[in-house]
Amino acid sequence: MAILGAIHPVLTAGLNGAVDNNSGWQLKDYVARGGYSVLKKILAEKTPPDEIITVIKASVLRGRGGAGFPTGLKWSFMPRSLPGDKYLVCNTDEGEPGTFKDRDLIRYNPHAVIEGMAIGAYAIGATRGYNYIHGEIWELYQRFEAALDEARAAGFIGQNIQGSGFGFELFAHHGYGAYICGEETALLESIEGKKGQPRFKPPFPASFGLYGKPTTINNTETFASIPFILKMGGEAFLNLGKPNNGGTKLFSVSGHVERPGNYEIPLGTPFAKLLEMCGGVRGGRKLKAVIPGGSSAPVLPADVILDATMDYDGISKAGSMLGSGAVIVMDETTCMVKALERLSYFYHEESCGQCTPCREGTGWLYQIVHRIENGAGRPDDLALLGDITANIMGRTVCALGDAAAMPVQSFIKHFRDEFAYHIEHKTCLVPKDVQWAGSGFHKAAEVR
Amino acid sequence: MFTTETLQKFAREVAKYPAGQQRSAVMACLALAQEEKGWLAPETIEAVAKYLELPPIAALEVATFYNMYDLKPVGKYKLTVCTNLPCALSGGYHAARYVQDKLGIAFGETTADGKFTLIEGECMGACGDAPVMLVNNRRMCGAMTPEQIDKLLEECK
Ligand SMILES: Cc1cc2nc3c(=O)[nH]c(=O)nc-3n(C[C@H](O)[C@H](O)[C@H](O)COP(=O)(O)O)c2cc1C
Ligand code: SF4
Ligand code: FES
């Protein structure tokens, strides 16, 4: 894979499309692109931390991990003057189905993440940090460790950075297969060496985080944006996007497009433009639906998404969430019942089991969608699914409960006829062989 | 119980965390132990706990919570195929079916010669490369067309 396209690239500028897996990521390459100059300048000039936070606030950088919370505001919550340890944590757990952008940032631009974290640590007064990396990407965990070694040797992390008296130790923590560890408090539990079960909030991590100390957690892409924002200025970054939606963002496009991959585009770019950059719908077929922000975001029918712009407010207005920027494209060969069945299975599998509505509810959702898909649906199943989702929403410790409920609600809302057809006729509206052919898997694989 | 090399790697992991927080290294040490032994037998988990000065249950809890630990013996090659929706739209199910047919086993099973174990996986953060397979938790393979799958299975000696 690679970065397949960009408009006004910031995070991927100078990577030349990043088609080659093994070059361009090293410290010397990053420095040649102007890397680490911001960190050096801040440390040399002893820039007041508040000034840094002010620039980040002005950029209206919103967290790229899913919730879109303003980063500058989050940083200002840290009790900087409180004595004792404080931590900075990067979330590269990237398990939200459809999302594969952080992986490419670690692959092609790991030093931007490291510089962003070092600047963040300076701004919030943290002296130690961890990057939690998704279990399945071992090769990139190793690359990040190699980048850390380079940064340490060059004196960009560690004790007394660039002779400034400021120290920041940074390490990588490798996950081992649990979607829930992407949730920030589950992630902290996991770093502590425990089961990844989310904590009750409040207290929030800014007051009680890693090892009970004040902690700030941001997504990989959020950190990678920091050096570039400080270099170009907050307003310049904001103006790349649109008001309240600053900057460019990476979108991971998967599913039924000609060229699935990562694209960096300004927030506010029309969806239709992004689709065009991906070469359009696979085989010139007709667009049916798009999940615009990772599997937890409500699905949108073709006509709605084709009128929408790719930014937090635009997608919210269209009735969904920008989430992690994972765009899952489905064309007319997709059976919506089958699609939902797979997602419901996922949430059931990955529920940490701590709250009853989520643990039991996700199981019920899967069983019912499964029986509809397999021709055993009952007439009142759609109403039943509605009831169950209503009993999950807002009644759980973390947002995984809502994340499991929202796909069910939105799939039924927009594709009710297809679900009703399944229940009545005990079969798919879209013939099985059409579905199989739609996936583009090689003709050699026999259709069964 | 563990080789010197593995013990050195354990120590390197423990050093990443503040003094007294060696429990944080339990995930990494279990993964390294599994790499050396092939799977996590109860006595292996206990030995990791002992190394980190933890009650055995603390290590066992972690080993059972995270999907990539193997608490039963697996084949020499553990193949995890992602079938989550984004991959499924680009042939995830088909790739899985193709491997199942070739090896004559279903998800969760191991071939009679003990060479392959097949696992159904969740999103690996590589959906743009679908169909995607992971070999022994370490090596990610993308664009797994039938030809690529044939090649991979042949390489697994
Ligand atoms: C179930 C669940 C899974 C999540 N997975 C991720 C993830 O993989 N990566 C991520 O950055 N944030 C994830 N989040 C969001 C984090 O909790 C957190 O909001 C985010 O890391 C904050 O960083 P940001 O403000 O820079 O976006 C997840 C949240 C939930 C509820
Ligand atoms: S909502 Fe689900 S995943 Fe989240 S804490 Fe409760 S049981 Fe665990
Ligand atoms: S859905 Fe298969 S890697 Fe993401």
XYZ file of C-alpha atoms and ligand atoms in Angstrom:
648
model
C 0.000 0.000 0.000
C 1.001 3.528 -0.112
C -0.115 7.095 0.057
C -1.969 7.091 -3.230
C -2.946 10.706 -3.604
C -2.977 14.105 -1.972
C -4.217 17.667 -2.295
C -2.043 20.240 -0.441
C -0.187 17.494 1.443
C 1.209 18.362 4.861
C 1.814 15.069 6.669
C 2.889 13.301 3.507
C 4.645 16.217 1.793
C 7.935 15.238 0.220
C 7.270 11.540 0.567
C 6.766 11.292 -3.181
C 3.725 9.150 -2.871
C 5.660 6.878 -0.537
C 5.540 3.933 -2.849
C 8.756 2.382 -1.650
C 8.426 0.634 1.675
C 11.932 1.063 2.923
C 13.223 4.499 2.094
C 12.436 7.993 3.225
C 11.529 7.126 6.811
C 14.920 7.553 8.442
C 16.110 10.457 10.539
C 18.368 11.805 7.789
C 15.440 11.859 5.360
C 13.161 13.583 7.863
C 15.823 16.163 8.666
C 16.295 16.774 4.929
C 12.567 17.543 4.765
C 13.055 20.129 7.519
C 12.292 17.755 10.368
C 13.203 18.418 14.023
C 13.746 22.120 13.273
C 10.658 23.101 15.262
C 11.706 21.106 18.320
C 15.209 22.588 18.149
C 13.848 26.113 17.861
C 11.438 25.690 20.776
C 14.159 24.329 23.014
C 16.729 26.938 21.968
C 14.316 29.832 22.442
C 12.649 28.324 25.494
C 9.256 29.101 23.970
C 6.660 29.373 26.739
C 4.439 26.246 26.642
C 1.310 28.409 26.599
C 2.444 29.934 23.317
C 2.617 26.480 21.746
C -0.841 25.582 23.010
C -2.197 28.870 21.662
C -0.937 28.032 18.159
C -2.454 24.543 18.325
C -5.757 26.042 19.468
C -5.673 28.540 16.589
C -5.088 25.721 14.085
C -8.338 24.036 15.211
C -6.596 20.684 14.988
C -9.207 18.168 16.074
C -8.129 14.788 17.400
C -7.668 12.321 14.553
C -8.421 9.215 16.645
C -12.182 9.335 16.312
C -13.832 11.789 18.652
C -12.508 14.960 16.977
C -11.839 16.713 20.279
C -9.792 19.954 19.872
C -6.178 19.078 20.676
C -5.146 22.504 22.007
C -7.990 22.420 24.501
C -7.078 18.899 25.611
C -3.483 19.959 26.225
C -4.612 22.939 28.275
C -6.340 20.578 30.735
C -3.000 19.182 31.904
C -2.047 20.390 35.397
C 1.389 21.453 34.184
C 2.637 22.986 37.391
C 1.653 19.997 39.530
C 4.855 18.376 40.799
C 5.506 14.700 40.030
C 5.457 12.476 36.960
C 3.275 13.261 33.973
C 2.855 11.127 30.915
C 2.215 11.568 27.224
C 0.746 8.634 25.317
C 0.293 8.080 21.598
C -2.523 5.863 20.375
C -1.369 3.766 17.397
C -3.723 0.929 18.274
C -5.663 1.520 15.071
C -8.174 -1.304 15.242
C -11.274 0.492 13.983
C -12.241 -1.534 10.901
C -11.397 0.417 7.774
C -8.589 2.468 9.326
C -4.991 2.062 8.127
C -3.574 5.576 8.142
C -1.511 5.516 11.355
C 0.266 2.459 10.046
C 1.429 4.424 7.008
C 2.515 7.349 9.170
C 4.694 5.002 11.227
C 5.936 3.383 8.045
C 6.814 6.527 6.105
C 7.101 9.357 8.631
C 7.791 7.968 12.132
C 9.994 10.908 13.080
C 7.105 13.345 12.590
C 5.269 11.380 15.306
C 8.345 11.435 17.557
C 8.944 15.165 17.056
C 5.237 15.870 17.636
C 5.344 13.883 20.870
C 8.512 15.598 22.096
C 6.927 19.001 21.445
C 3.721 17.854 23.139
C 5.668 16.639 26.170
C 7.399 20.016 26.437
C 4.051 21.808 26.168
C 2.282 19.775 28.856
C 5.269 19.130 31.110
C 5.550 15.365 30.595
C 8.880 13.632 31.008
C 7.968 10.158 29.831
C 5.859 8.808 26.993
C 4.683 5.648 25.311
C 3.430 4.850 21.833
C 0.969 1.963 21.961
C 1.197 0.110 18.657
C -1.426 -2.249 17.201
C -0.496 -5.909 17.739
C -0.846 -7.064 14.151
C 1.702 -4.628 12.726
C 4.861 -6.117 14.225
C 7.026 -4.998 11.322
C 6.045 -1.374 11.929
C 6.484 -1.696 15.679
C 10.046 -2.652 14.840
C 10.384 0.309 12.503
C 9.164 2.673 15.212
C 11.686 1.196 17.645
C 14.422 1.764 15.050
C 13.284 5.368 14.613
C 13.349 5.817 18.406
C 16.930 4.535 18.485
C 17.893 7.065 15.825
C 16.156 9.916 17.654
C 17.788 8.935 20.934
C 21.244 8.767 19.351
C 20.729 12.208 17.787
C 19.590 13.673 21.111
C 15.995 14.466 20.129
C 14.581 12.327 22.940
C 16.162 11.271 26.232
C 17.761 13.310 28.994
C 18.694 16.952 28.470
C 17.498 17.206 24.859
C 19.799 19.390 22.728
C 21.418 20.613 25.936
C 18.237 22.437 26.928
C 17.739 20.817 30.304
C 14.421 19.393 29.112
C 14.173 15.601 29.132
C 11.628 13.266 27.569
C 11.968 9.476 27.493
C 9.870 7.749 24.843
C 9.198 4.039 24.353
C 7.023 1.799 22.209
C 4.511 -0.631 23.731
C 3.304 -3.437 21.479
C -0.370 -4.440 21.727
C -1.399 -8.062 21.236
C -4.823 -8.160 19.649
C -7.675 -6.322 21.389
C -9.730 -3.663 19.619
C -10.895 -2.248 22.939
C -7.346 -1.119 23.768
C -7.877 1.726 21.282
C -10.190 3.242 23.887
C -7.893 5.536 25.809
C -8.426 4.270 29.344
C -8.338 0.611 28.250
C -5.060 1.492 26.557
C -3.678 2.863 29.835
C -4.737 -0.295 31.691
C -3.012 -2.297 28.980
C 0.253 -0.360 29.335
C 0.018 -1.067 33.063
C 0.084 -4.761 32.174
C -3.566 -5.515 32.820
C -6.585 -6.637 30.834
C -7.690 -3.820 28.524
C -10.888 -2.856 30.317
C -11.961 0.788 30.085
C -12.123 2.819 33.276
C -15.080 4.779 34.538
C -14.755 8.476 33.695
C -14.379 10.861 35.462
C -11.668 11.012 36.589
C -10.250 11.762 33.156
C -6.668 10.865 32.219
C -5.558 14.501 32.615
C -5.970 14.058 36.359
C -5.720 10.261 36.792
C -3.988 8.566 33.885
C -1.092 6.163 33.470
C 0.016 4.787 36.873
C -2.511 7.215 38.344
C -0.561 10.262 37.096
C -1.756 13.129 34.867
C -1.684 11.882 31.271
C -2.510 13.203 27.817
C -3.426 10.762 25.044
C -3.583 11.598 21.375
C -3.781 9.740 18.128
C -0.705 9.163 15.928
C -1.920 11.485 13.191
C -2.684 14.195 15.752
C 0.934 14.100 16.981
C 2.346 13.929 13.462
C 0.496 17.158 12.602
C 2.066 19.143 15.455
C 5.506 20.001 13.976
C 3.918 21.059 10.681
C 1.362 23.289 12.403
C 4.027 25.032 14.462
C 6.120 25.502 11.343
C 3.380 27.006 9.170
C 1.415 28.734 11.927
C -1.987 27.953 13.386
C -4.016 30.085 10.990
C -2.268 28.733 7.906
C -3.125 25.187 8.966
C -6.711 26.130 9.776
C -7.082 27.789 6.380
C -6.037 24.604 4.586
C -9.307 23.159 5.828
C -12.428 25.073 6.701
C -13.655 26.935 9.795
C -13.878 24.674 12.861
C -12.192 21.883 10.808
C -8.536 22.814 10.516
C -5.994 21.341 8.148
C -5.617 18.304 5.967
C -6.373 14.767 7.053
C -5.529 11.264 5.957
C -8.450 9.220 4.709
C -8.172 5.443 4.442
C -10.400 4.348 1.602
C -11.293 0.657 1.434
C -13.871 -1.549 -0.212
C -15.318 -1.150 -3.677
C -13.048 1.460 -5.254
C -10.484 1.033 -8.004
C -7.547 2.163 -5.869
C -8.011 1.523 -2.140
C -5.396 3.301 -0.050
C -4.572 6.427 1.916
C -5.301 9.914 0.614
C -4.369 13.192 2.281
C -6.887 15.933 1.502
C -7.991 19.215 3.063
C -10.951 18.889 5.417
C -13.978 20.145 3.524
C -13.090 18.379 0.256
C -16.246 16.979 -1.382
C -16.656 13.216 -1.047
C -17.166 13.045 -4.813
C -13.642 14.416 -5.302
C -12.148 11.803 -2.974
C -14.003 9.060 -4.813
C -12.624 10.368 -8.082
C -9.069 10.308 -6.663
C -9.620 6.637 -5.806
C -10.448 5.900 -9.435
C -14.173 5.724 -8.768
C -16.314 2.758 -7.865
C -14.776 -0.600 -8.796
C -15.570 -1.754 -12.315
C -17.609 1.394 -12.959
C -20.441 -0.040 -10.883
C -23.006 1.953 -8.992
C -22.332 3.335 -5.517
C -24.704 1.995 -2.882
C -23.506 3.189 0.513
C -20.499 4.532 2.388
C -19.424 4.300 6.016
C -17.491 7.566 6.223
C -15.614 7.292 9.532
C -14.740 3.715 10.463
C -17.098 0.835 11.154
C -18.600 2.508 14.240
C -19.944 5.453 12.239
C -23.493 5.351 10.846
C -23.711 4.232 7.199
C -24.900 6.762 4.612
C -26.720 5.963 1.361
C -25.065 6.981 -1.931
C -27.162 10.081 -2.615
C -26.449 11.514 0.843
C -22.687 10.934 0.834
C -22.307 12.192 -2.738
C -23.546 15.585 -1.537
C -21.383 15.680 1.580
C -17.983 17.203 2.304
C -15.269 15.313 4.145
C -14.943 17.182 7.430
C -16.284 16.786 10.966
C -19.191 19.187 10.524
C -20.037 18.151 6.950
C -20.294 14.454 7.782
C -22.158 15.197 10.993
C -24.672 17.268 9.009
C -25.075 14.332 6.621
C -26.026 12.152 9.598
C -22.838 10.301 10.438
C -19.393 10.859 11.992
C -15.994 11.540 10.466
C -14.473 9.312 13.162
C -11.017 8.087 12.219
C -11.429 9.005 8.551
C -11.889 5.419 7.394
C -14.083 5.480 4.327
C -15.653 2.091 3.584
C -17.176 2.120 0.108
C -19.917 -0.330 -0.854
C -21.338 -0.698 -4.351
C -24.492 -2.316 -5.683
C -23.041 -5.831 -5.273
C -23.123 -5.475 -1.476
C -25.712 -7.259 0.645
C -26.355 -4.853 3.505
C -27.544 -7.618 5.819
C -24.353 -9.597 5.307
C -22.280 -6.435 5.796
C -24.011 -5.635 9.078
C -23.777 -9.256 10.213
C -19.972 -9.093 9.965
C -19.758 -5.816 11.864
C -22.066 -7.063 14.606
C -19.932 -10.174 14.983
C -16.897 -7.939 15.421
C -18.386 -5.844 18.241
C -19.629 -8.944 20.016
C -16.172 -10.532 19.775
C -14.408 -7.410 20.980
C -16.682 -6.337 23.850
C -14.539 -6.460 26.987
C -17.506 -7.878 28.877
C -17.456 -5.383 31.709
C -20.974 -3.939 31.271
C -24.064 -6.073 30.872
C -25.833 -4.003 28.169
C -22.751 -4.245 25.939
C -21.714 -7.828 26.716
C -25.236 -9.269 26.353
C -26.576 -6.713 23.887
C -23.811 -7.170 21.306
C -24.413 -10.920 21.472
C -28.104 -10.468 20.798
C -27.485 -8.030 17.956
C -25.189 -10.510 16.264
C -27.501 -13.490 16.762
C -30.499 -11.675 15.327
C -28.716 -10.190 12.312
C -27.121 -13.599 11.768
C -30.467 -15.351 11.703
C -31.906 -12.766 9.299
C -28.919 -13.266 6.982
C -29.360 -17.017 7.176
C -33.044 -17.072 6.310
C -34.382 -17.555 9.824
C -35.408 -13.965 10.526
C -38.725 -13.295 12.272
C -41.241 -10.587 11.419
C -40.613 -8.596 14.590
C -36.798 -8.849 14.424
C -36.269 -5.306 13.177
C -38.285 -3.877 16.060
C -36.357 -6.127 18.426
C -33.029 -4.858 17.079
C -34.272 -1.310 17.630
C -35.139 -2.088 21.250
C -31.806 -3.705 21.969
C -29.805 -0.823 20.513
C -31.862 1.648 22.564
C -30.979 -0.339 25.667
C -27.261 -0.241 24.893
C -26.901 3.401 23.839
C -25.612 5.612 26.635
C -25.691 2.854 29.251
C -22.134 1.611 29.133
C -18.736 2.472 30.566
C -17.181 3.206 27.190
C -18.266 4.111 23.671
C -17.936 0.575 22.275
C -21.552 -0.038 23.224
C -22.714 2.906 21.133
C -20.290 1.905 18.386
C -22.002 -1.483 18.164
C -25.486 0.018 18.184
C -25.024 2.766 15.611
C -24.287 0.542 12.607
C -27.391 -1.544 13.399
C -29.627 1.515 13.684
C -28.302 3.183 10.549
C -28.255 0.076 8.340
C -31.889 -0.609 9.203
C -32.881 3.036 8.858
C -31.473 3.412 5.364
C -31.879 -0.129 4.020
C -35.003 -1.326 5.809
C -36.471 -2.776 2.589
C -33.475 -5.010 2.137
C -33.749 -6.347 5.690
C -37.515 -6.841 5.267
C -36.919 -8.694 1.981
C -34.456 -11.000 3.750
C -36.928 -11.788 6.491
C -39.810 -12.382 4.096
C -38.009 -14.276 1.309
C -35.309 -15.903 3.461
C -32.638 -14.916 0.981
C -30.548 -11.948 -0.178
C -31.888 -9.232 -2.425
C -28.453 -9.230 -4.037
C -27.750 -12.706 -5.474
C -24.815 -14.508 -3.806
C -22.799 -14.869 -6.992
C -23.103 -11.140 -7.639
C -21.807 -10.481 -4.124
C -18.868 -12.817 -4.624
C -18.021 -11.353 -8.010
C -18.201 -7.845 -6.547
C -15.276 -8.515 -4.256
C -12.962 -8.758 -7.263
C -11.244 -11.833 -5.827
C -9.664 -13.713 -8.623
C -11.839 -15.608 -11.038
C -9.630 -18.616 -10.305
C -11.188 -18.893 -6.870
C -14.271 -20.929 -7.413
C -17.580 -19.277 -6.577
C -19.406 -21.385 -4.054
C 13.012 -22.197 31.234
C 13.975 -19.458 28.734
C 17.044 -19.021 26.559
C 19.590 -16.329 27.409
C 18.497 -14.436 24.316
C 14.867 -14.394 25.425
C 15.888 -13.332 28.936
C 17.895 -10.457 27.482
C 14.828 -9.366 25.536
C 12.722 -9.596 28.710
C 15.159 -7.283 30.486
C 15.048 -4.801 27.633
C 11.240 -4.654 27.892
C 11.236 -4.228 31.678
C 13.652 -1.307 31.300
C 11.054 0.635 29.294
C 8.891 1.177 32.380
C 9.437 3.118 35.605
C 11.029 1.321 38.559
C 8.505 -0.912 40.285
C 6.198 -1.055 37.253
C 7.684 -4.197 35.705
C 4.137 -5.554 35.415
C 3.845 -3.324 32.328
C 6.240 -5.667 30.529
C 3.963 -8.698 30.920
C 2.441 -8.369 27.439
C 5.820 -8.175 25.747
C 7.312 -10.991 27.834
C 4.368 -13.287 27.112
C 4.759 -12.531 23.402
C 8.491 -13.288 23.556
C 7.838 -16.463 25.543
C 5.320 -17.563 22.932
C 7.827 -16.822 20.194
C 10.375 -19.092 21.851
C 8.042 -21.926 22.873
C 5.497 -21.839 20.032
C 2.568 -21.455 22.424
C 1.844 -20.501 26.023
C 1.590 -23.564 28.245
C 0.453 -22.923 31.842
C 4.000 -23.422 33.133
C 5.332 -20.917 30.579
C 2.849 -18.298 31.754
C 3.803 -19.039 35.335
C 7.488 -18.646 34.541
C 6.826 -15.228 32.982
C 4.874 -14.225 36.093
C 7.715 -15.397 38.289
C 10.267 -13.451 36.264
C 8.202 -10.280 36.713
C 7.442 -11.061 40.368
C 3.695 -11.176 39.710
C 1.057 -13.577 40.981
C 0.554 -16.195 38.208
C -3.093 -15.154 37.824
C -2.023 -11.647 36.742
C -0.115 -13.073 33.777
C -2.822 -15.638 32.999
C -5.474 -12.899 32.888
C -3.478 -11.026 30.292
C -2.731 -14.156 28.256
C -6.442 -14.965 28.043
C -7.606 -11.418 27.288
C -5.551 -10.640 24.175
C -6.293 -12.526 20.961
C -2.790 -13.103 19.694
C -1.643 -15.327 22.553
C -2.009 -19.049 21.862
C -3.069 -20.989 24.915
C -3.123 -24.249 22.960
C -0.445 -25.667 20.671
C -0.692 -24.344 17.112
C 0.809 -25.505 13.841
C 4.266 -24.461 12.762
C 2.581 -21.728 10.744
C -0.375 -19.905 12.199
C -2.243 -18.137 9.407
C -4.725 -15.461 10.445
C -7.048 -14.292 7.690
C -8.950 -11.028 8.120
C -12.619 -11.303 7.182
C -13.854 -8.046 8.663
C -16.116 -5.953 6.419
C -13.559 -3.756 4.610
C -11.536 -6.849 3.705
C -14.657 -8.874 2.914
C -15.615 -6.293 0.286
C -12.329 -7.048 -1.437
C -12.248 -10.824 -1.132
C -11.520 -11.565 2.535
C -14.083 -14.357 2.713
C -12.958 -15.785 -0.600
C -9.326 -15.830 0.393
C -10.317 -17.584 3.618
C -12.397 -20.121 1.715
C -9.558 -20.709 -0.729
C -7.045 -21.437 2.062
C -9.561 -23.617 3.897
C -10.125 -25.696 0.743
C -6.419 -25.989 0.037
C -5.513 -27.071 3.551
C -8.693 -29.036 4.198
C -9.293 -27.383 7.572
C -11.759 -24.886 8.993
C -11.048 -21.828 11.127
C -9.656 -22.828 14.501
C -8.227 -26.109 13.191
C -4.719 -27.431 12.600
C -3.671 -29.707 9.711
C -3.000 -33.335 10.607
C 0.733 -32.912 9.941
C 0.839 -30.083 12.475
C 2.058 -27.618 9.894
C -0.770 -25.088 9.594
C -3.316 -23.551 11.937
C -5.989 -21.295 10.472
C -7.520 -18.420 12.449
C -10.262 -15.956 11.537
C -8.932 -12.497 12.288
C -10.320 -9.039 12.894
C -9.193 -5.825 11.231
C -5.397 -5.649 11.126
C -5.280 -2.030 10.053
C -4.308 -2.999 6.530
C -7.684 -2.984 4.769
C -6.319 -1.176 1.707
C -4.245 -4.287 0.968
C -7.143 -6.746 1.206
C -7.261 -9.710 1.262
C -4.826 -9.706 4.177
C -3.177 -12.554 6.080
C -0.823 -12.599 9.047
C 1.776 -15.358 9.438
C 2.771 -16.326 12.990
C 1.620 -12.941 14.361
C 4.606 -11.310 12.707
C 4.579 -11.220 8.947
C 1.772 -9.333 7.193
C 0.873 -10.384 3.649
C -1.427 -8.302 1.450
C -3.210 -8.632 -1.901
C -3.623 -12.369 -1.313
C -4.903 -13.582 -4.654
C -5.021 -17.347 -5.198
C -1.552 -17.178 -6.813
C -0.145 -15.315 -3.808
C -1.744 -17.779 -1.412
C -0.272 -20.708 -3.359
C 3.135 -19.074 -3.196
C 2.901 -18.378 0.516
C 1.849 -21.924 1.356
C 4.741 -23.253 -0.691
C 7.224 -21.006 1.128
C 6.028 -22.399 4.463
C 8.251 -25.440 4.550
C -13.865 1.280 21.234
C -12.950 2.430 20.938
C -11.849 2.241 20.114
C -10.970 3.286 19.828
N -9.900 3.040 19.024
C -9.021 4.051 18.774
C -7.862 3.815 17.974
O -7.622 2.707 17.488
N -7.003 4.845 17.761
C -7.231 6.093 18.307
O -6.413 6.989 18.109
N -8.323 6.342 19.049
C -9.213 5.356 19.305
N -10.300 5.617 20.087
C -10.449 6.980 20.642
C -9.598 7.150 21.902
O -10.358 6.736 23.022
C -9.182 8.599 22.130
O -10.304 9.411 22.051
C -8.151 9.107 21.154
O -7.029 8.286 21.099
C -7.732 10.505 21.550
O -6.819 11.051 20.606
P -7.188 12.305 19.697
O -7.833 13.329 20.581
O -5.884 12.752 19.156
O -8.117 11.803 18.657
C -11.215 4.570 20.371
C -12.331 4.772 21.174
C -13.187 3.722 21.452
C -14.381 3.975 22.333
S -19.148 -0.739 26.690
Fe -18.502 -2.824 26.185
S -16.325 -2.631 25.694
Fe -16.905 -0.727 26.774
S -16.430 -1.131 28.918
Fe -18.550 -1.778 28.619
S -18.432 -3.982 28.101
Fe -16.393 -3.126 27.873
S -10.702 -5.197 7.584
Fe -9.099 -6.560 7.157
S -7.342 -5.421 7.654
Fe -8.963 -4.042 8.107
